[in-house]
CSV table of C-alpha atoms in Angstrom, one decimal:
chain,number,residue,atom,x,y,z
A,670,MET,CA,0.0,0.0,0.0
A,671,PRO,CA,1.2,3.5,-0.7
A,672,LEU,CA,3.0,5.5,2.0
A,673,VAL,CA,1.9,9.0,3.0
A,674,PHE,CA,4.6,11.4,4.1
A,675,LEU,CA,3.2,13.9,6.5
A,676,LEU,CA,5.5,16.9,6.9
A,677,TYR,CA,4.8,19.1,9.9
A,678,LEU,CA,7.7,21.5,9.6
A,679,THR,CA,6.7,25.1,10.1
A,680,VAL,CA,8.4,28.5,9.5
A,681,SER,CA,7.3,32.0,10.4
A,682,THR,CA,9.5,35.0,9.8
A,683,ALA,CA,7.0,37.8,10.2
A,684,GLN,CA,8.5,40.9,11.7
A,685,PRO,CA,8.1,44.6,11.5
A,686,LEU,CA,10.5,46.4,9.1
A,687,THR,CA,11.3,50.0,10.1
A,688,PHE,CA,11.6,52.5,7.3
A,689,SER,CA,11.6,55.7,9.3
A,690,VAL,CA,10.4,57.2,12.6
A,691,CYS,CA,6.8,56.4,11.7
A,692,GLU,CA,6.9,53.6,9.1
A,693,PHE,CA,6.9,49.9,9.2
A,694,VAL,CA,5.8,47.1,7.0
A,695,SER,CA,4.9,43.7,8.3
A,696,LEU,CA,6.3,41.1,5.9
A,697,SER,CA,5.5,37.4,6.2
A,698,VAL,CA,5.7,35.6,2.8
A,699,SER,CA,6.5,32.2,4.2
A,700,GLN,CA,3.5,30.2,5.4
A,701,SER,CA,3.0,27.7,8.2
A,702,VAL,CA,3.5,24.5,6.3
A,703,ARG,CA,1.5,21.3,6.9
A,704,MET,CA,2.2,19.4,3.8
A,705,SER,CA,0.5,16.1,2.7
A,706,ALA,CA,3.3,14.9,0.6
A,707,VAL,CA,3.2,13.2,-2.7
A,708,LEU,CA,1.9,9.7,-2.5
A,709,ALA,CA,4.7,7.4,-3.5
A,710,LEU,CA,4.9,3.7,-3.8
A,711,GLN,CA,7.8,2.2,-1.8
A,712,THR,CA,9.2,0.9,-5.0
A,713,GLU,CA,9.4,4.5,-6.4
A,714,VAL,CA,11.8,5.7,-3.7
A,715,ASP,CA,15.1,4.2,-3.0
A,716,PRO,CA,14.6,2.5,0.4
A,717,ARG,CA,17.8,3.9,1.7
A,718,ALA,CA,16.6,7.5,1.0
A,719,LEU,CA,13.3,6.6,2.6
A,720,GLU,CA,15.0,5.4,5.7
A,721,TYR,CA,17.0,8.6,6.1
A,722,PHE,CA,13.9,10.6,5.4
A,723,ARG,CA,12.0,8.8,8.2
A,724,LYS,CA,14.8,9.4,10.6
A,725,GLY,CA,14.6,13.1,9.9
A,726,GLU,CA,10.8,13.1,10.0
A,727,ALA,CA,11.0,11.4,13.5
A,728,LEU,CA,12.6,14.6,14.9
A,729,ILE,CA,9.7,16.8,13.9
A,730,GLY,CA,8.2,18.3,17.1
A,731,THR,CA,11.2,17.3,19.2
A,732,ALA,CA,14.0,19.4,20.6
A,733,LYS,CA,16.1,18.3,17.6
A,734,GLU,CA,13.7,19.8,15.0
A,735,TYR,CA,15.7,22.0,12.6
A,736,SER,CA,18.9,20.6,14.2
A,737,GLU,CA,22.1,19.7,12.3
A,738,GLU,CA,21.2,16.1,12.8
A,739,GLN,CA,17.9,16.5,11.1
A,740,GLN,CA,19.6,18.5,8.3
A,741,LEU,CA,22.0,15.6,7.7
A,742,TYR,CA,19.2,13.0,7.5
A,743,PHE,CA,17.2,15.0,4.9
A,744,ALA,CA,20.5,15.8,3.0
A,745,LYS,CA,21.3,12.2,2.8
A,746,ALA,CA,17.9,11.3,1.5
A,747,VAL,CA,18.3,14.0,-1.3
A,748,GLU,CA,21.8,12.7,-2.1
A,749,ILE,CA,20.5,9.2,-2.6
A,750,ALA,CA,17.2,10.2,-4.3
A,751,PRO,CA,17.5,13.7,-6.0
A,752,ALA,CA,13.9,13.5,-7.3
A,753,PHE,CA,12.5,12.8,-3.8
A,754,ALA,CA,10.5,16.1,-3.6
A,755,PRO,CA,9.4,15.8,0.1
A,756,ALA,CA,13.0,15.4,1.2
A,757,ARG,CA,14.1,18.4,-0.8
A,758,HIS,CA,11.2,20.5,0.7
A,759,ASN,CA,12.2,19.6,4.2
A,760,LEU,CA,15.9,20.0,3.6
A,761,GLY,CA,15.2,23.5,2.2
A,762,LEU,CA,13.0,24.3,5.2
A,763,VAL,CA,15.6,23.2,7.7
A,764,TYR,CA,18.3,25.2,5.9
A,765,LEU,CA,16.0,28.3,6.1
A,766,LYS,CA,15.3,27.8,9.8
A,767,ARG,CA,19.1,27.5,10.4
A,768,GLY,CA,19.7,30.7,8.5
A,769,LYS,CA,21.4,29.1,5.6
A,770,LEU,CA,19.5,31.0,2.9
A,771,ASP,CA,21.6,30.1,-0.1
A,772,GLU,CA,21.5,26.4,0.7
A,773,ALA,CA,17.8,26.6,1.2
A,774,LEU,CA,17.3,28.4,-2.0
A,775,VAL,CA,19.2,25.7,-4.0
A,776,GLN,CA,16.9,23.0,-2.6
A,777,LEU,CA,13.7,24.9,-3.2
A,778,GLN,CA,14.7,25.8,-6.7
A,779,GLU,CA,15.4,22.2,-7.4
A,780,LEU,CA,12.1,21.3,-5.9
A,781,LEU,CA,10.4,23.8,-8.3
A,782,LYS,CA,12.0,22.1,-11.2
A,783,LEU,CA,10.3,18.9,-10.1
A,784,ASP,CA,7.0,20.6,-9.2
A,785,PRO,CA,6.7,24.2,-10.7
A,786,LYS,CA,3.3,24.7,-9.1
A,787,ASN,CA,4.5,23.9,-5.6
A,788,VAL,CA,3.0,26.9,-3.8
A,789,SER,CA,4.7,26.2,-0.5
A,790,ALA,CA,8.2,26.2,-2.2
A,791,ARG,CA,7.5,29.4,-4.0
A,792,LEU,CA,6.4,31.1,-0.8
A,793,LEU,CA,9.5,30.0,0.9
A,794,CYS,CA,11.6,31.2,-2.0
A,795,ALA,CA,9.9,34.6,-1.8
A,796,ASP,CA,10.7,34.7,1.9
A,797,ILE,CA,14.3,34.0,1.2
A,798,TRP,CA,14.6,36.7,-1.5
A,799,ALA,CA,12.9,39.2,0.8
A,800,GLN,CA,15.4,38.4,3.5
A,801,LYS,CA,18.2,38.8,1.0
A,802,GLN,CA,16.7,42.2,0.1
A,803,ASP,CA,16.1,41.1,-3.5
A,804,LEU,CA,12.5,42.4,-3.5
A,805,ASP,CA,12.1,42.0,-7.3
A,806,ARG,CA,12.6,38.2,-7.1
A,807,ALA,CA,10.5,38.0,-4.0
A,808,ALA,CA,7.7,39.7,-5.9
A,809,GLU,CA,8.1,37.4,-8.9
A,810,GLU,CA,7.7,34.4,-6.7
A,811,LEU,CA,4.5,35.8,-5.2
A,812,GLU,CA,3.1,36.7,-8.6
A,813,GLN,CA,3.8,33.0,-9.7
A,814,VAL,CA,1.8,31.9,-6.7
A,815,LEU,CA,-1.1,34.2,-7.6
A,816,GLU,CA,-1.2,32.8,-11.1
A,817,ILE,CA,-1.8,29.4,-9.5
A,818,GLN,CA,-4.1,30.7,-6.7
A,819,PRO,CA,-5.3,34.2,-7.7
A,820,ASP,CA,-7.6,34.8,-4.7
A,821,LYS,CA,-5.1,33.9,-2.0
A,822,LEU,CA,-5.5,37.1,0.1
A,823,ASP,CA,-2.5,36.5,2.4
A,824,VAL,CA,-0.2,36.3,-0.6
A,825,ILE,CA,-1.9,39.4,-2.2
A,826,GLU,CA,-1.2,41.2,1.1
A,827,GLN,CA,2.5,40.1,1.1
A,828,LEU,CA,2.9,41.3,-2.5
A,829,GLY,CA,1.4,44.6,-1.5
A,830,ASN,CA,3.8,44.8,1.4
A,831,ILE,CA,6.7,44.3,-0.9
A,832,ARG,CA,5.5,47.0,-3.3
A,833,VAL,CA,5.5,49.3,-0.3
A,834,ARG,CA,9.0,48.3,0.5
A,835,GLN,CA,9.9,49.0,-3.1
A,836,LYS,CA,8.2,52.4,-2.8
A,837,ARG,CA,5.8,51.4,-5.7
A,838,PHE,CA,2.9,52.8,-3.7
A,839,ALA,CA,0.4,53.1,-6.6
A,840,GLU,CA,0.8,49.3,-7.2
A,841,ALA,CA,0.6,48.6,-3.5
A,842,VAL,CA,-2.7,50.3,-2.8
A,843,PRO,CA,-5.1,48.0,-4.9
A,844,LEU,CA,-3.3,44.9,-3.6
A,845,LEU,CA,-3.6,46.0,0.0
A,846,GLN,CA,-7.2,47.2,-0.4
A,847,LYS,CA,-8.2,43.7,-1.8
A,848,ALA,CA,-6.4,42.1,1.1
A,849,ALA,CA,-8.1,44.3,3.6
A,850,SER,CA,-11.5,43.3,2.2
A,851,GLY,CA,-11.0,39.7,3.4
A,852,PRO,CA,-12.6,38.5,6.6
A,853,GLU,CA,-9.3,37.2,7.9
A,854,SER,CA,-7.3,40.4,7.3
A,855,GLY,CA,-5.3,41.6,10.2
A,856,PRO,CA,-4.5,45.1,11.4
A,857,ASP,CA,-1.2,45.4,9.6
A,858,VAL,CA,-2.8,45.7,6.2
A,859,HIS,CA,-4.4,49.0,7.3
A,860,PHE,CA,-1.1,50.3,8.6
A,861,ASN,CA,0.6,49.6,5.3
A,862,LEU,CA,-2.3,51.1,3.4
A,863,GLY,CA,-1.9,54.2,5.4
A,864,LEU,CA,1.8,54.3,4.6
A,865,ALA,CA,1.1,53.8,0.9
A,866,PHE,CA,-1.6,56.5,0.8
A,867,GLU,CA,0.6,58.9,2.7
A,868,ASN,CA,3.4,58.6,0.2
A,869,LEU,CA,0.9,59.1,-2.6
A,870,GLY,CA,-0.2,62.4,-1.0
A,871,ARG,CA,-3.7,61.0,-0.2
A,872,LYS,CA,-3.7,62.2,3.4
A,873,ASP,CA,-7.3,61.7,4.2
A,874,ASP,CA,-7.2,58.1,3.0
A,875,SER,CA,-4.0,57.6,4.9
A,876,LEU,CA,-5.4,58.9,8.1
A,877,SER,CA,-8.5,56.7,7.8
A,878,SER,CA,-6.3,53.7,7.3
A,879,TYR,CA,-4.1,54.5,10.3
A,880,LEU,CA,-7.2,55.0,12.5
A,881,LEU,CA,-8.6,51.6,11.4
A,882,PHE,CA,-5.3,50.0,12.4
A,883,LEU,CA,-5.4,51.8,15.8
A,884,GLN,CA,-8.9,50.5,16.4
A,885,GLN,CA,-7.3,47.1,16.8
A,886,VAL,CA,-3.8,48.2,18.1
A,887,PRO,CA,-4.6,51.4,20.0
A,888,ASP,CA,-1.3,51.9,21.6
A,889,ASP,CA,1.0,51.3,18.6
A,890,PRO,CA,3.5,54.2,18.8
A,891,GLN,CA,4.3,54.4,15.1
A,892,ALA,CA,0.7,54.5,14.0
A,893,ASN,CA,-0.2,57.0,16.6
A,894,LEU,CA,2.7,59.2,15.5
A,895,ALA,CA,1.6,59.0,11.9
A,896,ALA,CA,-2.0,59.8,12.8
A,897,GLY,CA,-0.9,62.6,15.0
A,898,LEU,CA,1.1,64.3,12.3
A,899,LEU,CA,-1.7,63.9,9.8
A,900,LEU,CA,-4.2,65.4,12.2
A,901,LYS,CA,-1.8,68.3,12.9
A,902,ASP,CA,-1.7,68.9,9.1
A,903,LYS,CA,-5.6,69.0,9.1
A,904,GLY,CA,-5.6,71.6,11.8
A,905,ASP,CA,-7.0,69.2,14.5
A,906,LYS,CA,-4.5,70.1,17.2
A,907,GLN,CA,-6.3,68.4,20.0
A,908,GLY,CA,-6.6,65.2,18.1
A,909,ALA,CA,-2.9,65.4,17.1
A,910,VAL,CA,-1.9,65.8,20.8
A,911,ARG,CA,-4.0,62.9,21.8
A,912,HIS,CA,-2.2,60.6,19.4
A,913,LEU,CA,1.2,62.0,19.8
A,914,LEU,CA,1.0,61.4,23.6
A,915,LYS,CA,0.5,57.7,22.8
A,916,ALA,CA,3.5,57.8,20.5
A,917,TYR,CA,5.7,59.4,23.2
A,918,SER,CA,7.6,57.4,25.7
A,919,PRO,CA,8.5,59.3,29.0
A,920,THR,CA,11.1,56.6,29.8
A,921,GLU,CA,12.7,56.9,26.3
A,922,PRO,CA,11.8,60.4,25.2
A,923,ASP,CA,12.0,61.0,21.4
A,924,PRO,CA,13.1,64.7,20.9
A,925,ALA,CA,11.3,65.0,17.6
A,926,ILE,CA,7.9,63.9,19.1
A,927,ALA,CA,8.6,66.1,22.2
A,928,GLU,CA,9.1,69.1,19.9
A,929,GLU,CA,5.9,68.3,18.0
A,930,LEU,CA,4.0,68.1,21.3
A,931,GLY,CA,5.6,71.3,22.7
A,932,ASN,CA,4.7,73.2,19.5
A,933,LEU,CA,1.1,72.0,19.5
A,934,TYR,CA,0.7,72.9,23.2
A,935,LEU,CA,2.1,76.3,22.4
A,936,ASP,CA,-0.5,76.7,19.6
A,937,LEU,CA,-3.2,75.6,22.0
A,938,GLY,CA,-2.2,78.2,24.5
A,939,LYS,CA,-1.0,75.6,27.1
A,940,GLU,CA,2.3,77.2,27.9
A,941,GLU,CA,3.2,75.0,30.9
A,942,GLU,CA,2.7,71.8,28.9
A,943,ALA,CA,4.6,73.4,26.0
A,944,ARG,CA,7.6,74.1,28.2
A,945,LYS,CA,7.5,70.6,29.7
A,946,TYR,CA,7.9,68.9,26.3
A,947,LEU,CA,10.1,71.5,24.6
A,948,ALA,CA,12.6,71.1,27.4
A,949,GLN,CA,12.8,67.4,26.3
A,950,ALA,CA,13.2,68.3,22.6
A,951,ASN,CA,16.5,69.1,20.9
A,952,THR,CA,17.7,72.2,22.9
A,953,ASP,CA,20.6,72.6,20.6
A,954,SER,CA,18.0,73.8,18.1
A,955,PRO,CA,17.4,77.6,18.0
A,956,VAL,CA,13.8,77.0,17.1
A,957,THR,CA,13.2,74.9,20.2
A,958,LEU,CA,15.0,77.5,22.4
A,959,ALA,CA,12.9,80.3,20.8
A,960,ASN,CA,9.7,78.4,21.4
A,961,LEU,CA,10.6,77.9,25.0
A,962,GLY,CA,11.1,81.7,25.1
A,963,ILE,CA,7.7,82.3,23.5
A,964,ALA,CA,6.0,80.1,26.2
A,965,ALA,CA,7.8,82.0,29.0
A,966,LYS,CA,6.9,85.3,27.3
A,967,ARG,CA,3.3,84.4,27.3
A,968,GLN,CA,3.5,83.6,31.0
A,969,LYS,CA,5.0,87.0,31.5
A,970,GLN,CA,8.2,85.4,32.8
A,971,TYR,CA,10.2,87.9,30.9
A,972,PRO,CA,13.7,87.3,32.3
A,973,GLN,CA,13.4,83.6,31.5
A,974,ALA,CA,12.1,84.4,28.1
A,975,GLU,CA,15.0,86.8,27.5
A,976,ALA,CA,17.5,84.2,28.4
A,977,GLN,CA,15.9,81.6,26.0
A,978,PHE,CA,15.8,84.2,23.1
A,979,ARG,CA,19.5,85.1,23.7
A,980,ALA,CA,20.5,81.5,23.7
A,981,ALA,CA,18.6,81.0,20.4
A,982,LEU,CA,20.3,84.0,18.9
A,983,ALA,CA,23.7,82.6,19.9
A,984,LYS,CA,22.9,79.7,17.5
A,985,ASP,CA,21.1,81.7,14.8
A,986,ALA,CA,21.9,85.4,14.9
A,987,ALA,CA,20.3,86.0,11.5
A,988,ASN,CA,16.8,85.1,12.6
A,989,ALA,CA,14.7,88.2,12.5
A,990,ASP,CA,11.7,86.7,14.3
A,991,ILE,CA,13.8,85.8,17.3
A,992,TRP,CA,15.2,89.3,17.4
A,993,ALA,CA,11.7,90.6,17.4
A,994,HIS,CA,10.6,88.3,20.3
A,995,LEU,CA,13.7,89.4,22.2
A,996,ALA,CA,12.7,93.1,21.6
A,997,ASP,CA,9.2,92.4,22.9
A,998,VAL,CA,10.4,91.0,26.3
A,999,LEU,CA,13.0,93.8,26.6
A,1000,ALA,CA,10.3,96.3,26.1
A,1001,ALA,CA,8.1,94.6,28.6
A,1002,GLN,CA,11.0,94.9,31.1
A,1003,LYS,CA,11.4,98.6,30.3
A,1004,LYS,CA,14.8,97.9,28.8
A,1005,ASP,CA,13.9,100.5,26.1
A,1006,ASP,CA,17.3,101.2,24.6
A,1007,GLU,CA,18.0,97.5,24.2
A,1008,ALA,CA,14.5,96.9,22.8
A,1009,LEU,CA,15.0,99.6,20.2
A,1010,GLN,CA,18.2,98.0,19.1
A,1011,ALA,CA,16.6,94.6,18.9
A,1012,TYR,CA,13.7,95.8,16.8
A,1013,GLN,CA,16.1,97.7,14.5
A,1014,LYS,CA,18.2,94.5,14.2
A,1015,ALA,CA,15.0,92.6,13.3
A,1016,LEU,CA,14.2,95.2,10.7
A,1017,ASP,CA,17.7,95.1,9.2
A,1018,LEU,CA,17.2,91.3,8.7
A,1019,LYS,CA,13.6,91.6,7.5
A,1020,PRO,CA,13.0,95.1,6.1
A,1021,GLY,CA,9.4,96.3,5.9
A,1022,ASP,CA,8.0,94.0,8.6
A,1023,PHE,CA,4.8,95.6,9.8
A,1024,ASP,CA,4.9,94.3,13.4
A,1025,ASN,CA,8.5,95.3,13.9
A,1026,LEU,CA,7.8,98.8,12.6
A,1027,PHE,CA,4.7,99.1,14.7
A,1028,ASN,CA,6.5,97.9,17.8
A,1029,LEU,CA,9.5,100.1,17.2
A,1030,GLY,CA,7.1,103.1,16.9
A,1031,SER,CA,5.4,102.1,20.1
A,1032,VAL,CA,8.6,102.0,22.1
A,1033,TYR,CA,9.6,105.4,20.7
A,1034,ALA,CA,6.1,106.8,21.5
A,1035,ASN,CA,6.3,105.4,25.1
A,1036,LEU,CA,9.6,107.2,25.5
A,1037,GLY,CA,8.0,110.5,24.2
A,1038,ARG,CA,10.3,110.4,21.1
A,1039,ASN,CA,7.4,111.4,18.9
A,1040,PRO,CA,9.1,112.3,15.6
A,1041,GLU,CA,10.9,108.9,15.6
A,1042,ALA,CA,7.6,107.2,16.5
A,1043,GLN,CA,5.9,109.1,13.7
A,1044,LYS,CA,8.5,107.9,11.2
A,1045,ALA,CA,8.1,104.3,12.2
A,1046,PHE,CA,4.3,104.4,12.1
A,1047,GLU,CA,4.3,106.1,8.7
A,1048,GLN,CA,6.6,103.3,7.4
A,1049,ALA,CA,4.3,100.7,8.9
A,1050,LEU,CA,1.3,102.5,7.2
A,1051,LYS,CA,2.9,101.9,3.8
A,1052,VAL,CA,3.1,98.2,4.5
A,1053,ASP,CA,-0.5,98.0,5.8
A,1054,PRO,CA,-2.7,101.0,5.0
A,1055,LYS,CA,-5.7,99.4,6.7
A,1056,SER,CA,-4.3,98.8,10.1
A,1057,GLY,CA,-6.6,100.5,12.5
A,1058,ARG,CA,-4.2,100.3,15.4
A,1059,ASN,CA,-1.4,101.8,13.4
A,1060,HIS,CA,-3.6,104.7,12.4
A,1061,LEU,CA,-4.6,105.2,16.0
A,1062,TYR,CA,-1.0,105.3,17.3
A,1063,LEU,CA,0.1,107.5,14.5
A,1064,ALA,CA,-2.8,109.9,15.4
A,1065,VAL,CA,-1.6,110.0,19.0
A,1066,VAL,CA,1.9,111.0,18.2
A,1067,LEU,CA,0.7,113.6,15.6
A,1068,ASP,CA,-1.7,114.9,18.2
A,1069,ARG,CA,1.1,115.2,20.7
A,1070,GLN,CA,3.0,117.3,18.1
A,1071,ASP,CA,-0.1,119.6,17.6
A,1072,GLN,CA,-0.6,118.4,14.1
A,1073,GLY,CA,-4.4,118.5,14.7
A,1074,THR,CA,-5.7,118.0,11.2
A,1075,ALA,CA,-3.4,115.1,10.4
A,1076,ALA,CA,-4.2,113.6,13.8
A,1077,ARG,CA,-8.0,113.9,13.2
A,1078,ASN,CA,-7.7,112.2,9.9
A,1079,HIS,CA,-5.8,109.2,11.3
A,1080,TYR,CA,-8.2,108.9,14.3
A,1081,LEU,CA,-11.1,108.7,11.7
A,1082,SER,CA,-9.1,106.1,9.7
A,1083,ALA,CA,-8.5,104.2,12.9
A,1084,LEU,CA,-12.3,104.0,13.6
A,1085,ALA,CA,-13.0,103.1,9.9
A,1086,ASN,CA,-10.5,100.2,10.1
A,1087,GLY,CA,-11.6,98.5,13.3
A,1088,ALA,CA,-9.7,100.4,16.0
A,1089,ASP,CA,-13.0,101.8,17.5
A,1090,GLU,CA,-11.3,102.9,20.8
A,1091,PRO,CA,-12.8,105.4,23.4
A,1092,GLN,CA,-9.5,107.3,23.2
A,1093,ALA,CA,-10.0,108.0,19.5
A,1094,HIS,CA,-13.5,109.3,20.1
A,1095,PHE,CA,-12.4,111.5,23.0
A,1096,ARG,CA,-9.5,113.0,21.0
A,1097,LEU,CA,-11.8,113.6,18.0
A,1098,ALA,CA,-14.2,115.5,20.3
A,1099,ILE,CA,-11.3,117.8,21.4
A,1100,LEU,CA,-10.1,118.3,17.8
A,1101,TYR,CA,-13.5,118.9,16.4
A,1102,SER,CA,-14.2,121.4,19.2
A,1103,ARG,CA,-11.0,123.2,18.3
A,1104,GLU,CA,-12.3,123.4,14.7
A,1105,ARG,CA,-15.7,124.6,16.1
A,1106,ASN,CA,-17.5,121.6,14.6
A,1107,VAL,CA,-20.0,121.3,17.4
A,1108,ASP,CA,-22.1,118.4,16.2
A,1109,GLU,CA,-19.1,116.1,15.5
A,1110,ALA,CA,-17.4,117.1,18.8
A,1111,LEU,CA,-20.6,116.3,20.8
A,1112,LYS,CA,-21.1,113.0,18.9
A,1113,HIS,CA,-17.7,111.7,19.7
A,1114,LEU,CA,-17.7,112.9,23.2
A,1115,ALA,CA,-21.0,111.1,23.8
A,1116,VAL,CA,-19.4,107.9,22.6
A,1117,ALA,CA,-16.3,108.3,24.8
A,1118,PHE,CA,-18.5,108.9,27.8
A,1119,GLU,CA,-20.7,105.9,27.0
A,1120,ARG,CA,-17.7,103.6,26.7
A,1121,GLN,CA,-15.5,104.9,29.5
A,1122,ALA,CA,-17.1,107.7,31.5
A,1123,ASP,CA,-15.0,107.0,34.6
A,1124,LYS,CA,-11.9,108.0,32.7
A,1125,TYR,CA,-13.1,110.8,30.4
A,1126,LEU,CA,-15.6,112.6,32.6
A,1127,PRO,CA,-12.9,113.7,35.1
A,1128,MET,CA,-10.7,114.8,32.3
A,1129,VAL,CA,-13.5,117.0,30.9
A,1130,LEU,CA,-14.2,118.5,34.3
A,1131,ASP,CA,-10.5,119.4,34.7
A,1132,GLU,CA,-10.5,120.9,31.2
A,1133,LEU,CA,-13.5,123.1,32.1
A,1134,LYS,CA,-11.5,124.7,34.9
A,1135,ASN,CA,-9.4,126.5,32.3
A,1136,ILE,CA,-10.5,130.0,31.3
A,1137,HIS,CA,-9.7,129.2,27.7
A,1138,SER,CA,-10.5,125.5,27.0
A,1139,ASP,CA,-10.3,123.2,24.0
A,1140,LEU,CA,-14.0,122.6,24.7
A,1141,ASP,CA,-15.0,126.3,24.4
A,1142,ALA,CA,-17.0,125.6,21.2
A,1143,ILE,CA,-19.3,123.2,22.9
A,1144,ARG,CA,-19.2,123.9,26.7
A,1145,TYR,CA,-22.0,126.5,26.6
A,1146,THR,CA,-24.4,124.4,24.5
A,1147,LYS,CA,-27.5,122.8,25.9
A,1148,ALA,CA,-26.5,119.4,24.4
A,1149,PHE,CA,-23.2,119.5,26.3
A,1150,ALA,CA,-24.9,120.5,29.5
A,1151,ASP,CA,-27.4,117.6,29.2
A,1152,LEU,CA,-24.6,115.2,28.4
A,1153,MET,CA,-22.5,116.2,31.4
A,1154,ALA,CA,-25.6,116.1,33.7
A,1155,LYS,CA,-26.4,112.6,32.5
A,1156,TYR,CA,-23.0,111.2,33.5
A,1157,GLU,CA,-22.4,113.4,36.5
A,1158,ARG,CA,-25.5,112.0,38.2
A,1159,ARG,CA,-24.2,108.4,37.9
């Protein structure tokens, strides 16, 4: 009666392959093998080969499985009977498990000459080529398998994985999508789909795939990092933080992830958290140092902020933005001369920057250096003619220099461009009164009182003590008397 050779040798080489900080591909082209071997009459196999084969087979499932002894038995069987396919298969498998890839490949290729449609042998060959980094040949073997079994989803997935490793992402996507449609598909297919989509610029599809993966493997750091960065790109800062925190390891902090978290917390206005993570980022980076300074600046910890900005400038002295931040904290500490120098340095590096011109003018104005302030505000006006706050500040310094008509026009421009401040209305009331424009003077004074009577009513009362007042044009009118009475009673 015929003998049945039952081969229970198994191999599994699945492992994650790291491509970058947030990329891996799970590759497992070799399958668990349970082979019902060819049926062979005892007369068809040399009895000596059969005896050695049985000795090797007897070691399956024991401590000597894949041992040198088992290798020798199967090798002897092949030596005696070169066409004995089960012996070649098992010898190739033992070589593979013992890390002898070239020897395994020889046996499996000889087996394929005997049996070109041997799916197990082709899968093992694909595994070997993949381990040898010859992905083209690995893919060829898998394509041969799919010609024999076109709906074998696990092989379709492995071919898709190889296409990802080859950076042939457009070819990988349909393969992985088909694999993902199967009821037995695991989470890795969604990760690799996410990776392929991301490299094709299909960010929404990529994010969806990563999130599907994370439904099954919620704490995976690489997938959480990828999802976090994609959510950041979409503007979902809270979602980005949620995933990046899962990607971050406090025991083995990654400076790049720490920097992402720090910057996101800074954008979210959570300065304490921002400083915590930025301190664990690359503090040799001027950008990290500057962001630490910005967090301290927002917390009004100006000396600490100044120190961070100066440290950043020591590494990047040509960064206009850092000079501007340094100027801000110097101004906040009333270090006016240093602040002026820092703003000017920022403007030397970035000429025509509106914010730096405006802030330079503000420091000059606070120092009472009105002509210099006027010059800075006028330069800023050329950059942004519709800045209400710049019109307002320019009006103030013109007003101080008794340039009433020009001041009035800029106060009006301030109101027209969104800087609807009580101060502008009060000064317009004064200027219109000087011009004897009673209606406009009373209109703006009423607004100033309505907005901030506690400040401007005492100022008007003091002005009325003067024999000759800027309010002479309106002080004797009934409307003015009614307005004063209304607010004096409060």
